[in-house]
Amino acid sequence: MSNLVNTERNGLRRRANYSTFPSLSSWMSDILGSDINTLMTSNFNTGMTLPATNIKETDDAYMVEVAIPGMKKEDFDIEIDQNILTISNEQEFEDSEEKESYTRREFGYSSFKRSFTLPETADDEKISANYENGILAIEIPKREEAKQKPARRIDIK
């Protein structure tokens, strides 16, 4: 009994060839193209997590709220470069304990980096940030000419 069957790949139906084995290149493509990235990254902790982020727009500004509890405002790096707002954090920690018969040493590293392209209506000279109760709040004011003006009535002469 053969385990070779007709398969579908990239929307094309391939007919099984019972007389030959798959070529080395197709075999490598099947292996490397399938789950190699998942296999390699699923068993390793990269130390990188992305915090939850809310973005909202008001008449006068854009608000970015990032949930990052348990840190201090000094732990964050906020930069603007070529109209891209980047929020990042890196932390290293080490804990050790030495006793007569053993030494315990634990260490770790964590980081994140989030980048956002600012809209053309943003006034990047007036951006402000505040960190309180685990929420990093960044206010990005709109340029004066981009703010929505209230409707007004025009009298007919």
Coordinates of C-alpha atoms in Angstrom, one line a residue:
M1 CA 0.0 0.0 0.0
S2 CA 1.4 3.4 -0.9
N3 CA 1.1 6.6 1.1
L4 CA 1.6 8.9 -1.9
V5 CA -1.6 10.7 -2.7
N6 CA -2.7 13.5 -5.0
T7 CA -2.0 16.8 -3.2
E8 CA -2.9 20.4 -3.7
R9 CA -0.2 23.1 -3.4
N10 CA -0.6 26.8 -4.0
G11 CA -4.0 26.2 -5.6
L12 CA -2.6 23.8 -8.2
R13 CA -3.4 20.1 -8.1
R14 CA -0.4 17.8 -8.3
R15 CA -0.6 14.2 -9.4
A16 CA 1.3 11.8 -7.3
N17 CA 4.2 10.1 -9.1
Y18 CA 4.5 6.6 -7.9
S19 CA 7.7 5.8 -9.9
T20 CA 10.1 8.5 -8.5
F21 CA 10.8 10.1 -5.2
P22 CA 10.4 13.9 -4.8
S23 CA 13.4 15.9 -6.0
L24 CA 15.7 17.3 -3.3
S25 CA 14.7 20.9 -4.1
S26 CA 11.0 20.2 -3.8
W27 CA 11.6 18.2 -0.6
M28 CA 13.7 21.1 0.9
S29 CA 11.0 23.6 -0.2
D30 CA 8.3 21.6 1.5
I31 CA 10.3 21.4 4.7
L32 CA 11.7 24.9 4.9
G33 CA 8.6 26.5 3.5
S34 CA 6.1 25.0 5.9
D35 CA 6.6 25.2 9.6
I36 CA 10.3 25.8 10.1
N37 CA 9.8 29.4 11.4
T38 CA 7.1 28.2 13.8
L39 CA 9.2 25.3 14.9
M40 CA 12.2 27.4 15.6
T41 CA 10.5 30.3 17.4
S42 CA 7.9 28.2 19.4
N43 CA 10.6 26.6 21.5
F44 CA 12.5 29.7 22.3
N45 CA 11.5 32.7 24.4
T46 CA 12.6 35.8 22.5
G47 CA 12.0 38.1 25.5
M48 CA 9.9 40.4 23.4
T49 CA 6.3 41.1 24.0
L50 CA 4.1 43.8 22.5
P51 CA 1.9 45.7 25.0
A52 CA -1.7 46.4 24.2
T53 CA -2.2 49.8 22.5
N54 CA -5.3 51.9 22.0
I55 CA -5.3 54.8 19.5
K56 CA -8.1 57.3 19.3
E57 CA -8.7 60.6 17.5
T58 CA -10.4 63.6 18.9
D59 CA -11.1 66.9 17.2
D60 CA -7.9 68.4 18.5
A61 CA -5.4 65.5 18.9
Y62 CA -4.5 61.8 18.5
M63 CA -4.2 59.8 21.7
V64 CA -2.0 56.7 22.0
E65 CA -2.5 54.7 25.2
V66 CA -0.1 51.8 25.9
A67 CA -0.7 49.4 28.8
I68 CA 2.6 48.7 30.5
P69 CA 2.1 48.1 34.2
G70 CA 4.9 47.8 36.8
M71 CA 7.4 50.2 35.3
K72 CA 8.6 53.7 35.9
K73 CA 8.5 56.6 33.4
E74 CA 12.3 56.4 33.2
D75 CA 12.0 52.9 31.7
F76 CA 10.6 54.2 28.4
D77 CA 12.3 55.7 25.4
I78 CA 10.0 57.7 23.1
E79 CA 11.5 59.1 19.9
I80 CA 10.3 60.8 16.7
D81 CA 12.4 60.2 13.6
Q82 CA 11.2 61.1 10.1
N83 CA 7.5 61.2 11.1
I84 CA 7.7 57.9 12.9
L85 CA 6.9 57.7 16.6
T86 CA 8.7 54.9 18.4
I87 CA 8.1 53.7 21.9
S88 CA 10.6 51.2 23.3
N89 CA 11.8 49.6 26.5
E90 CA 14.7 47.3 27.5
Q91 CA 15.1 45.7 30.8
E92 CA 17.8 43.3 32.2
F93 CA 17.6 41.8 35.6
E94 CA 19.8 39.5 37.6
D95 CA 19.3 37.8 41.0
S96 CA 21.8 35.6 42.7
E97 CA 22.1 33.8 46.0
E98 CA 25.2 32.2 47.3
K99 CA 25.2 29.5 50.1
E100 CA 27.8 27.1 51.3
S101 CA 26.8 24.3 49.1
Y102 CA 25.3 26.0 46.1
T103 CA 25.0 29.2 44.1
R104 CA 21.7 30.2 42.5
R105 CA 21.8 32.8 39.7
E106 CA 18.8 33.9 37.7
F107 CA 18.9 36.5 35.0
G108 CA 16.6 37.7 32.2
Y109 CA 16.0 40.2 29.5
S110 CA 12.9 41.7 28.1
S111 CA 12.1 44.4 25.6
F112 CA 9.5 45.8 23.3
K113 CA 9.4 48.4 20.5
R114 CA 6.3 49.8 18.9
S115 CA 6.4 52.3 16.0
F116 CA 3.6 54.4 14.5
T117 CA 3.7 56.6 11.4
L118 CA 2.3 60.0 12.3
P119 CA -0.4 61.4 10.1
E120 CA 0.4 64.6 8.2
T121 CA -2.0 66.5 10.3
A122 CA 0.0 65.8 13.5
D123 CA 2.0 68.6 15.2
D124 CA 5.1 66.6 16.2
E125 CA 6.6 69.7 18.0
K126 CA 3.9 69.6 20.7
I127 CA 3.7 65.9 21.6
S128 CA 3.5 65.1 25.3
A129 CA 3.6 61.9 27.3
N130 CA 2.4 60.9 30.8
Y131 CA 2.7 57.6 32.6
E132 CA 0.2 56.8 35.4
N133 CA -1.3 53.7 36.8
G134 CA 0.4 51.4 34.3
I135 CA -0.8 53.4 31.2
L136 CA 1.6 55.3 29.0
A137 CA -0.5 58.1 27.4
I138 CA 0.9 60.1 24.5
E139 CA -1.0 63.1 23.2
I140 CA -0.2 64.1 19.6
P141 CA -1.9 67.4 18.9
K142 CA -3.2 68.2 15.4
R143 CA -1.9 71.1 13.4
E144 CA -4.1 74.2 13.8
E145 CA -5.1 74.1 10.1
A146 CA -6.1 70.4 10.4
K147 CA -8.5 70.9 13.3
Q148 CA -12.1 70.5 12.5
K149 CA -13.8 73.9 12.6
P150 CA -17.4 74.2 13.7
A151 CA -20.0 74.8 11.1
R152 CA -21.0 78.4 10.6
R153 CA -23.8 80.1 8.9
I154 CA -23.2 82.3 5.9
D155 CA -25.6 85.2 5.4
I156 CA -26.8 86.0 1.9
K157 CA -26.6 89.7 1.0

